[in-house]
Amino acid sequence: MNKSILKKLPALLVILVVIGGAQTFTSCSSDDGNNGGVSSSSDGNIQSTSSSSTDEASSSSSAELSSSSIAPSSSSSVPSSSSAESSSSSVVPSSSSSVPSSSSAEPSSSSVVPSSSSVGCPVSAVSERSVTCGGQIYRTVKIGEQIWFAENLNYDPGVGNSACYDNDPENCDIYGRLYDWVTVMGFSSNCNTNSCSNLIKEKHQGICPDGWHIPSEADWDELMEAVGGSETAGIHLKATTGWRDCGPSGSNSSYVCEDTYNFSAMPGGYSGSEVDRFFGAGNQGEWWSAKEYGGSSLDFAYYRRMFYSHEYVFWGAGSGKPGVYSVRCVQD
């Protein structure tokens, strides 16, 4: 071989090695680019990491979209929330609309006569068995542990609604005066058609003189028990005269009125709110209590009733608060 060629052979080998390495590098780079980052899974299946990455990006972006789509949903609940505020604010008028109802009760309270003594029968004298008030002497009687007026009240307070039977003053002398419930209690006329139970005191003086009060349900019940029960109380509480065909034993009357305890109940009758038509004098008597009927019947209050022909003493609320009935007072 030519010596000059042999001298150049090492350089040629170096060049060939460099060229071969460059080709190998180029080939490897070309494979990576063609496969796009292909990896082989352990099960031999081919998975595109680039595609997976794209899917994740897509999934991520769709998640962001999904998340952002929630935001409108959340913000869409804001109107719902604000509508709730609107709904809540719409309740306020309803609540405030109840205020008039509450304030409508206020006039009842504020319109009550300022002092019960201003409507109570003014006392001028007191003895062991009588009270003088309003210019009239009233006998009193002790029955059991209670002390009662032994006559129907006959006092004109100058306010409210009261009358003599048939508007005849002579009947007031016989039967006492008739009153509607609010006059008896010392309330405004609003209480004839509205509940005023919150204004009723345990011992409510009303039109009675100082130291006396309108009988409560418990007061009437105690009286009934003291005379042997409501079933026969009429015999023992009705006066011996003044009742139709009713008198003491041996009087040849059809019905028995013994007045056993000197309570001397008289049949004063009654009238409606107009006090232009009167009923029942001589036949029946009704006496107010301080108890309202309650429930949905706001214009009723309880009373005790006696008939000439009945031994029983009834507990009723028939003609309502605007009707006018008799009054008895019981000592505090």
mmCIF file of C-alpha atoms in Angstrom:
data_model
loop_
_atom_site.group_PDB
_atom_site.id
_atom_site.type_symbol
_atom_site.label_atom_id
_atom_site.label_comp_id
_atom_site.label_asym_id
_atom_site.label_seq_id
_atom_site.Cartn_x
_atom_site.Cartn_y
_atom_site.Cartn_z
ATOM 1 C CA MET A 1 0.000 0.000 0.000
ATOM 2 C CA ASN A 2 1.209 3.443 -0.759
ATOM 3 C CA LYS A 3 2.934 4.919 2.266
ATOM 4 C CA SER A 4 1.151 8.219 1.836
ATOM 5 C CA ILE A 5 -2.211 6.471 2.116
ATOM 6 C CA LEU A 6 -1.120 4.569 5.217
ATOM 7 C CA LYS A 7 -0.141 7.830 6.846
ATOM 8 C CA LYS A 8 -3.578 9.261 6.177
ATOM 9 C CA LEU A 9 -5.525 6.120 7.337
ATOM 10 C CA PRO A 10 -5.891 7.116 11.046
ATOM 11 C CA ALA A 11 -7.385 10.472 10.105
ATOM 12 C CA LEU A 12 -9.807 8.779 7.748
ATOM 13 C CA LEU A 13 -10.865 6.362 10.523
ATOM 14 C CA VAL A 14 -11.522 9.275 12.876
ATOM 15 C CA ILE A 15 -13.637 10.990 10.218
ATOM 16 C CA LEU A 16 -15.617 7.782 9.651
ATOM 17 C CA VAL A 17 -16.195 7.334 13.380
ATOM 18 C CA VAL A 18 -17.453 10.922 13.703
ATOM 19 C CA ILE A 19 -19.719 10.563 10.686
ATOM 20 C CA GLY A 20 -21.110 7.259 11.984
ATOM 21 C CA GLY A 21 -21.817 8.717 15.400
ATOM 22 C CA ALA A 22 -23.562 11.662 13.863
ATOM 23 C CA GLN A 23 -25.767 9.347 11.831
ATOM 24 C CA THR A 24 -26.609 7.274 14.918
ATOM 25 C CA PHE A 25 -27.561 10.432 16.861
ATOM 26 C CA THR A 26 -29.673 11.643 13.997
ATOM 27 C CA SER A 27 -31.440 8.286 13.778
ATOM 28 C CA CYS A 28 -32.265 8.262 17.494
ATOM 29 C CA SER A 29 -33.601 11.798 17.436
ATOM 30 C CA SER A 30 -35.726 10.949 14.465
ATOM 31 C CA ASP A 31 -37.267 7.958 16.274
ATOM 32 C CA ASP A 32 -38.144 10.040 19.353
ATOM 33 C CA GLY A 33 -39.805 12.623 17.192
ATOM 34 C CA ASN A 34 -41.757 10.075 15.190
ATOM 35 C CA ASN A 35 -43.040 8.259 18.268
ATOM 36 C CA GLY A 36 -43.948 11.524 19.966
ATOM 37 C CA GLY A 37 -42.713 10.351 23.375
ATOM 38 C CA VAL A 38 -44.030 6.806 23.237
ATOM 39 C CA SER A 39 -43.533 4.669 26.285
ATOM 40 C CA SER A 40 -44.035 0.997 26.681
ATOM 41 C CA SER A 41 -46.179 -0.204 29.494
ATOM 42 C CA SER A 42 -45.405 -3.344 31.395
ATOM 43 C CA ASP A 43 -48.235 -5.179 29.635
ATOM 44 C CA GLY A 44 -46.807 -4.345 26.206
ATOM 45 C CA ASN A 45 -49.597 -2.001 25.202
ATOM 46 C CA ILE A 46 -48.626 1.266 23.729
ATOM 47 C CA GLN A 47 -49.835 4.382 25.533
ATOM 48 C CA SER A 48 -49.360 7.841 24.183
ATOM 49 C CA THR A 49 -48.104 9.996 27.014
ATOM 50 C CA SER A 50 -48.503 12.999 24.782
ATOM 51 C CA SER A 51 -52.091 12.052 24.088
ATOM 52 C CA SER A 52 -52.653 11.305 27.750
ATOM 53 C CA SER A 53 -51.147 14.613 28.638
ATOM 54 C CA THR A 54 -53.413 16.273 26.132
ATOM 55 C CA ASP A 55 -56.400 14.425 27.578
ATOM 56 C CA GLU A 56 -55.398 15.500 31.047
ATOM 57 C CA ALA A 57 -55.072 19.057 29.869
ATOM 58 C CA SER A 58 -58.404 18.745 28.155
ATOM 59 C CA SER A 59 -59.835 17.056 31.198
ATOM 60 C CA SER A 60 -58.275 19.698 33.387
ATOM 61 C CA SER A 61 -59.585 22.494 31.248
ATOM 62 C CA SER A 62 -62.997 20.838 31.088
ATOM 63 C CA ALA A 63 -62.837 20.526 34.834
ATOM 64 C CA GLU A 64 -62.063 24.199 34.993
ATOM 65 C CA LEU A 65 -64.983 24.814 32.689
ATOM 66 C CA SER A 66 -67.061 22.541 34.830
ATOM 67 C CA SER A 67 -65.827 24.386 37.878
ATOM 68 C CA SER A 68 -66.458 27.733 36.282
ATOM 69 C CA SER A 69 -69.858 26.498 35.214
ATOM 70 C CA ILE A 70 -70.535 25.915 38.893
ATOM 71 C CA ALA A 71 -69.684 29.510 39.600
ATOM 72 C CA PRO A 72 -72.601 30.738 37.534
ATOM 73 C CA SER A 73 -74.682 28.129 39.291
ATOM 74 C CA SER A 74 -73.408 29.505 42.567
ATOM 75 C CA SER A 75 -73.944 33.033 41.386
ATOM 76 C CA SER A 76 -77.301 31.970 40.069
ATOM 77 C CA SER A 77 -78.092 31.010 43.635
ATOM 78 C CA VAL A 78 -77.330 34.592 44.596
ATOM 79 C CA PRO A 79 -80.528 35.764 42.996
ATOM 80 C CA SER A 80 -82.121 32.888 44.820
ATOM 81 C CA SER A 81 -80.537 34.235 47.977
ATOM 82 C CA SER A 82 -81.563 37.764 47.122
ATOM 83 C CA SER A 83 -84.986 36.460 46.279
ATOM 84 C CA ALA A 84 -84.972 34.935 49.722
ATOM 85 C CA GLU A 85 -84.103 38.367 51.027
ATOM 86 C CA SER A 86 -86.942 39.696 48.991
ATOM 87 C CA SER A 87 -89.087 36.936 50.414
ATOM 88 C CA SER A 88 -87.787 37.772 53.860
ATOM 89 C CA SER A 89 -88.432 41.434 53.316
ATOM 90 C CA SER A 90 -91.866 40.535 52.094
ATOM 91 C CA VAL A 91 -92.399 38.923 55.478
ATOM 92 C CA VAL A 92 -91.586 42.187 57.192
ATOM 93 C CA PRO A 93 -94.761 43.836 55.968
ATOM 94 C CA SER A 94 -96.573 40.749 57.155
ATOM 95 C CA SER A 95 -94.855 41.115 60.510
ATOM 96 C CA SER A 96 -95.444 44.819 60.528
ATOM 97 C CA SER A 97 -98.984 44.165 59.451
ATOM 98 C CA SER A 98 -99.393 42.292 62.701
ATOM 99 C CA VAL A 99 -98.360 45.430 64.534
ATOM 100 C CA PRO A 100 -101.686 47.103 63.857
ATOM 101 C CA SER A 101 -103.271 43.964 65.252
ATOM 102 C CA SER A 102 -101.121 44.364 68.337
ATOM 103 C CA SER A 103 -101.660 48.094 68.380
ATOM 104 C CA SER A 104 -105.344 47.496 67.805
ATOM 105 C CA ALA A 105 -105.293 45.757 71.141
ATOM 106 C CA GLU A 106 -103.517 48.777 72.573
ATOM 107 C CA PRO A 107 -106.524 51.069 72.293
ATOM 108 C CA SER A 108 -108.401 48.571 74.398
ATOM 109 C CA SER A 109 -105.713 48.827 77.029
ATOM 110 C CA SER A 110 -105.217 52.551 76.748
ATOM 111 C CA SER A 111 -108.917 53.213 76.525
ATOM 112 C CA VAL A 112 -109.614 51.510 79.824
ATOM 113 C CA VAL A 113 -110.959 53.950 82.346
ATOM 114 C CA PRO A 114 -107.798 55.259 84.090
ATOM 115 C CA SER A 115 -108.740 54.145 87.580
ATOM 116 C CA SER A 116 -111.159 51.415 88.531
ATOM 117 C CA SER A 117 -112.279 53.603 91.424
ATOM 118 C CA SER A 118 -113.394 56.166 88.826
ATOM 119 C CA VAL A 119 -116.154 53.752 87.764
ATOM 120 C CA GLY A 120 -116.463 51.886 91.062
ATOM 121 C CA CYS A 121 -119.450 52.724 93.210
ATOM 122 C CA PRO A 122 -118.084 55.354 95.670
ATOM 123 C CA VAL A 123 -118.261 54.176 99.270
ATOM 124 C CA SER A 124 -119.590 56.516 101.943
ATOM 125 C CA ALA A 125 -120.177 54.087 104.833
ATOM 126 C CA VAL A 126 -119.403 50.487 105.851
ATOM 127 C CA SER A 127 -120.918 48.401 108.645
ATOM 128 C CA GLU A 128 -120.724 44.731 109.577
ATOM 129 C CA ARG A 129 -123.688 43.832 107.401
ATOM 130 C CA SER A 130 -123.953 46.635 104.887
ATOM 131 C CA VAL A 131 -122.079 48.921 102.535
ATOM 132 C CA THR A 132 -123.279 52.357 101.475
ATOM 133 C CA CYS A 133 -122.113 53.404 98.025
ATOM 134 C CA GLY A 134 -123.518 55.676 95.365
ATOM 135 C CA GLY A 135 -126.081 56.947 97.857
ATOM 136 C CA GLN A 136 -127.661 53.512 98.427
ATOM 137 C CA ILE A 137 -127.342 51.059 101.333
ATOM 138 C CA TYR A 138 -126.634 47.447 100.274
ATOM 139 C CA ARG A 139 -127.105 44.557 102.662
ATOM 140 C CA THR A 140 -124.253 42.062 102.757
ATOM 141 C CA VAL A 141 -124.256 38.388 103.716
ATOM 142 C CA LYS A 142 -121.636 35.812 104.600
ATOM 143 C CA ILE A 143 -122.010 32.442 102.909
ATOM 144 C CA GLY A 144 -119.277 29.950 103.659
ATOM 145 C CA GLU A 145 -116.031 31.923 103.650
ATOM 146 C CA GLN A 146 -117.309 34.622 101.295
ATOM 147 C CA ILE A 147 -119.150 37.890 101.864
ATOM 148 C CA TRP A 148 -121.534 38.955 99.080
ATOM 149 C CA PHE A 149 -123.874 41.816 98.323
ATOM 150 C CA ALA A 150 -127.351 40.584 99.256
ATOM 151 C CA GLU A 151 -128.885 42.876 96.617
ATOM 152 C CA ASN A 152 -128.333 43.562 92.938
ATOM 153 C CA LEU A 153 -126.185 46.609 92.316
ATOM 154 C CA ASN A 154 -128.158 49.763 91.500
ATOM 155 C CA TYR A 155 -125.522 52.356 90.681
ATOM 156 C CA ASP A 156 -125.407 54.566 87.602
ATOM 157 C CA PRO A 157 -121.726 55.227 86.782
ATOM 158 C CA GLY A 158 -122.640 57.893 84.226
ATOM 159 C CA VAL A 159 -120.510 56.142 81.581
ATOM 160 C CA GLY A 160 -120.889 53.021 79.481
ATOM 161 C CA ASN A 161 -124.146 51.226 78.790
ATOM 162 C CA SER A 162 -126.621 50.539 81.593
ATOM 163 C CA ALA A 163 -130.357 50.847 82.128
ATOM 164 C CA CYS A 164 -133.316 50.085 84.296
ATOM 165 C CA TYR A 165 -135.590 47.328 83.015
ATOM 166 C CA ASP A 166 -137.981 48.810 80.423
ATOM 167 C CA ASN A 167 -136.128 52.073 81.078
ATOM 168 C CA ASP A 168 -138.351 52.506 84.107
ATOM 169 C CA PRO A 169 -136.526 53.820 87.237
ATOM 170 C CA GLU A 170 -138.967 51.979 89.494
ATOM 171 C CA ASN A 171 -137.610 48.695 88.170
ATOM 172 C CA CYS A 172 -134.122 49.700 89.285
ATOM 173 C CA ASP A 173 -135.512 50.034 92.801
ATOM 174 C CA ILE A 174 -136.920 46.513 92.603
ATOM 175 C CA TYR A 175 -134.346 44.578 90.563
ATOM 176 C CA GLY A 176 -131.272 46.780 90.519
ATOM 177 C CA ARG A 177 -129.649 48.193 87.392
ATOM 178 C CA LEU A 178 -128.621 46.231 84.251
ATOM 179 C CA TYR A 179 -125.145 46.686 82.717
ATOM 180 C CA ASP A 180 -123.182 45.510 79.708
ATOM 181 C CA TRP A 181 -119.941 43.651 80.438
ATOM 182 C CA VAL A 182 -117.465 46.445 79.610
ATOM 183 C CA THR A 183 -119.284 48.890 81.877
ATOM 184 C CA VAL A 184 -119.188 46.332 84.671
ATOM 185 C CA MET A 185 -115.464 45.779 84.129
ATOM 186 C CA GLY A 186 -114.529 49.428 83.560
ATOM 187 C CA PHE A 187 -113.248 48.764 80.021
ATOM 188 C CA SER A 188 -113.754 50.608 76.744
ATOM 189 C CA SER A 189 -116.438 49.501 74.282
ATOM 190 C CA ASN A 190 -113.708 47.843 72.176
ATOM 191 C CA CYS A 191 -113.669 45.009 74.685
ATOM 192 C CA ASN A 192 -117.246 44.089 73.778
ATOM 193 C CA THR A 193 -115.980 42.727 70.460
ATOM 194 C CA ASN A 194 -112.318 41.961 71.288
ATOM 195 C CA SER A 195 -110.564 39.866 73.879
ATOM 196 C CA CYS A 196 -109.417 41.897 76.873
ATOM 197 C CA SER A 197 -108.492 38.964 79.086
ATOM 198 C CA ASN A 198 -105.024 40.452 79.614
ATOM 199 C CA LEU A 199 -106.687 43.369 81.419
ATOM 200 C CA ILE A 200 -108.682 41.245 83.853
ATOM 201 C CA LYS A 201 -107.251 41.226 87.360
ATOM 202 C CA GLU A 202 -107.495 38.353 89.813
ATOM 203 C CA LYS A 203 -109.887 40.423 91.935
ATOM 204 C CA HIS A 204 -111.276 42.843 89.406
ATOM 205 C CA GLN A 205 -113.029 45.777 91.054
ATOM 206 C CA GLY A 206 -114.733 47.229 87.992
ATOM 207 C CA ILE A 207 -117.987 48.916 88.992
ATOM 208 C CA CYS A 208 -117.967 47.472 92.523
ATOM 209 C CA PRO A 209 -116.996 49.674 95.496
ATOM 210 C CA ASP A 210 -113.475 49.684 96.927
ATOM 211 C CA GLY A 211 -112.704 46.426 98.722
ATOM 212 C CA TRP A 212 -115.138 44.489 96.504
ATOM 213 C CA HIS A 213 -114.884 42.942 93.048
ATOM 214 C CA ILE A 214 -116.798 41.387 90.178
ATOM 215 C CA PRO A 215 -117.122 37.646 90.907
ATOM 216 C CA SER A 216 -114.720 35.423 89.015
ATOM 217 C CA GLU A 217 -115.632 31.943 87.859
ATOM 218 C CA ALA A 218 -113.905 30.597 90.975
ATOM 219 C CA ASP A 219 -115.972 32.932 93.191
ATOM 220 C CA TRP A 220 -119.226 31.693 91.696
ATOM 221 C CA ASP A 221 -118.084 28.071 91.955
ATOM 222 C CA GLU A 222 -117.231 28.537 95.614
ATOM 223 C CA LEU A 223 -120.694 29.966 96.256
ATOM 224 C CA MET A 224 -122.355 27.036 94.484
ATOM 225 C CA GLU A 225 -120.385 24.576 96.588
ATOM 226 C CA ALA A 226 -121.221 26.424 99.807
ATOM 227 C CA VAL A 227 -124.977 26.100 99.157
ATOM 228 C CA GLY A 228 -124.881 22.443 98.170
ATOM 229 C CA GLY A 229 -124.050 22.527 94.458
ATOM 230 C CA SER A 230 -125.381 24.129 91.280
ATOM 231 C CA GLU A 231 -128.056 21.452 90.871
ATOM 232 C CA THR A 232 -130.165 22.805 93.740
ATOM 233 C CA ALA A 233 -128.598 26.246 94.319
ATOM 234 C CA GLY A 234 -131.627 28.001 92.805
ATOM 235 C CA ILE A 235 -133.809 26.899 95.701
ATOM 236 C CA HIS A 236 -131.426 28.383 98.247
ATOM 237 C CA LEU A 237 -130.326 31.585 96.482
ATOM 238 C CA LYS A 238 -133.569 32.957 94.960
ATOM 239 C CA ALA A 239 -135.550 35.508 96.981
ATOM 240 C CA THR A 240 -138.865 34.284 98.365
ATOM 241 C CA THR A 241 -140.768 36.998 96.474
ATOM 242 C CA GLY A 242 -140.491 38.627 93.073
ATOM 243 C CA TRP A 243 -140.266 35.356 91.120
ATOM 244 C CA ARG A 244 -143.130 34.062 89.040
ATOM 245 C CA ASP A 245 -145.048 31.330 90.896
ATOM 246 C CA CYS A 246 -142.063 30.612 93.132
ATOM 247 C CA GLY A 247 -142.077 30.858 96.932
ATOM 248 C CA PRO A 248 -141.045 29.115 100.108
ATOM 249 C CA SER A 249 -142.357 25.718 101.123
ATOM 250 C CA GLY A 250 -146.023 25.865 102.142
ATOM 251 C CA SER A 251 -146.746 28.941 100.022
ATOM 252 C CA ASN A 252 -148.766 26.942 97.484
ATOM 253 C CA SER A 253 -146.369 28.117 94.757
ATOM 254 C CA SER A 254 -145.548 25.741 91.927
ATOM 255 C CA TYR A 255 -141.819 26.167 92.519
ATOM 256 C CA VAL A 256 -139.674 26.512 95.627
ATOM 257 C CA CYS A 257 -137.654 29.650 96.388
ATOM 258 C CA GLU A 258 -136.389 29.374 99.966
ATOM 259 C CA ASP A 259 -133.651 32.052 100.094
ATOM 260 C CA THR A 260 -131.950 29.800 102.643
ATOM 261 C CA TYR A 261 -128.799 31.949 102.943
ATOM 262 C CA ASN A 262 -130.355 35.431 102.490
ATOM 263 C CA PHE A 263 -128.622 35.914 99.158
ATOM 264 C CA SER A 264 -132.007 37.150 97.838
ATOM 265 C CA ALA A 265 -131.388 36.809 94.093
ATOM 266 C CA MET A 266 -133.952 38.863 92.163
ATOM 267 C CA PRO A 267 -135.102 38.171 88.563
ATOM 268 C CA GLY A 268 -134.056 41.428 86.877
ATOM 269 C CA GLY A 269 -134.341 40.148 83.281
ATOM 270 C CA TYR A 270 -132.039 41.395 80.537
ATOM 271 C CA SER A 271 -131.801 43.341 77.285
ATOM 272 C CA GLY A 272 -129.653 43.419 74.166
ATOM 273 C CA SER A 273 -127.084 46.108 73.432
ATOM 274 C CA GLU A 274 -129.694 48.597 72.210
ATOM 275 C CA VAL A 275 -131.477 48.448 75.608
ATOM 276 C CA ASP A 276 -134.737 49.079 73.789
ATOM 277 C CA ARG A 277 -136.271 45.618 74.210
ATOM 278 C CA PHE A 278 -136.240 43.906 77.570
ATOM 279 C CA PHE A 279 -137.029 40.307 78.501
ATOM 280 C CA GLY A 280 -137.569 38.071 81.472
ATOM 281 C CA ALA A 281 -138.117 40.278 84.531
ATOM 282 C CA GLY A 282 -139.887 38.153 87.141
ATOM 283 C CA ASN A 283 -138.914 34.987 85.240
ATOM 284 C CA GLN A 284 -135.125 34.973 85.178
ATOM 285 C CA GLY A 285 -131.973 36.717 86.320
ATOM 286 C CA GLU A 286 -128.415 36.801 84.959
ATOM 287 C CA TRP A 287 -125.371 37.969 86.933
ATOM 288 C CA TRP A 288 -122.072 38.831 85.260
ATOM 289 C CA SER A 289 -118.725 37.204 85.995
ATOM 290 C CA ALA A 290 -115.283 38.651 85.259
ATOM 291 C CA LYS A 291 -114.475 35.759 82.903
ATOM 292 C CA GLU A 292 -114.424 36.058 79.120
ATOM 293 C CA TYR A 293 -115.756 33.193 77.040
ATOM 294 C CA GLY A 294 -112.518 32.979 75.031
ATOM 295 C CA GLY A 295 -111.806 31.040 71.828
ATOM 296 C CA SER A 296 -113.174 32.537 68.630
ATOM 297 C CA SER A 297 -116.170 34.093 70.404
ATOM 298 C CA LEU A 298 -114.523 37.312 71.494
ATOM 299 C CA ASP A 299 -117.823 39.086 72.171
ATOM 300 C CA PHE A 300 -118.988 36.740 74.944
ATOM 301 C CA ALA A 301 -118.414 36.604 78.691
ATOM 302 C CA TYR A 302 -119.741 34.233 81.324
ATOM 303 C CA TYR A 303 -122.611 34.802 83.748
ATOM 304 C CA ARG A 304 -124.757 32.826 86.181
ATOM 305 C CA ARG A 305 -128.427 32.400 85.295
ATOM 306 C CA MET A 306 -131.464 31.411 87.354
ATOM 307 C CA PHE A 307 -135.017 30.648 86.159
ATOM 308 C CA TYR A 308 -138.185 30.760 88.225
ATOM 309 C CA SER A 309 -138.951 27.145 87.282
ATOM 310 C CA HIS A 310 -135.483 25.627 87.764
ATOM 311 C CA GLU A 311 -133.602 24.607 90.857
ATOM 312 C CA TYR A 312 -130.395 24.526 88.813
ATOM 313 C CA VAL A 313 -128.135 27.598 88.533
ATOM 314 C CA PHE A 314 -126.705 27.758 85.019
ATOM 315 C CA TRP A 315 -123.291 28.918 83.792
ATOM 316 C CA GLY A 316 -123.779 30.617 80.433
ATOM 317 C CA ALA A 317 -122.534 33.109 77.870
ATOM 318 C CA GLY A 318 -125.676 33.481 75.778
ATOM 319 C CA SER A 319 -126.391 37.016 74.589
ATOM 320 C CA GLY A 320 -122.802 38.271 74.612
ATOM 321 C CA LYS A 321 -120.938 41.136 76.252
ATOM 322 C CA PRO A 322 -123.151 43.897 74.770
ATOM 323 C CA GLY A 323 -126.218 42.509 76.550
ATOM 324 C CA VAL A 324 -127.172 44.098 79.866
ATOM 325 C CA TYR A 325 -127.432 41.941 82.995
ATOM 326 C CA SER A 326 -127.459 42.241 86.790
ATOM 327 C CA VAL A 327 -124.390 42.567 89.031
ATOM 328 C CA ARG A 328 -123.452 41.199 92.447
ATOM 329 C CA CYS A 329 -120.209 42.150 94.186
ATOM 330 C CA VAL A 330 -118.108 39.902 96.405
ATOM 331 C CA GLN A 331 -115.675 41.111 99.047
ATOM 332 C CA ASP A 332 -111.920 40.968 98.364
#
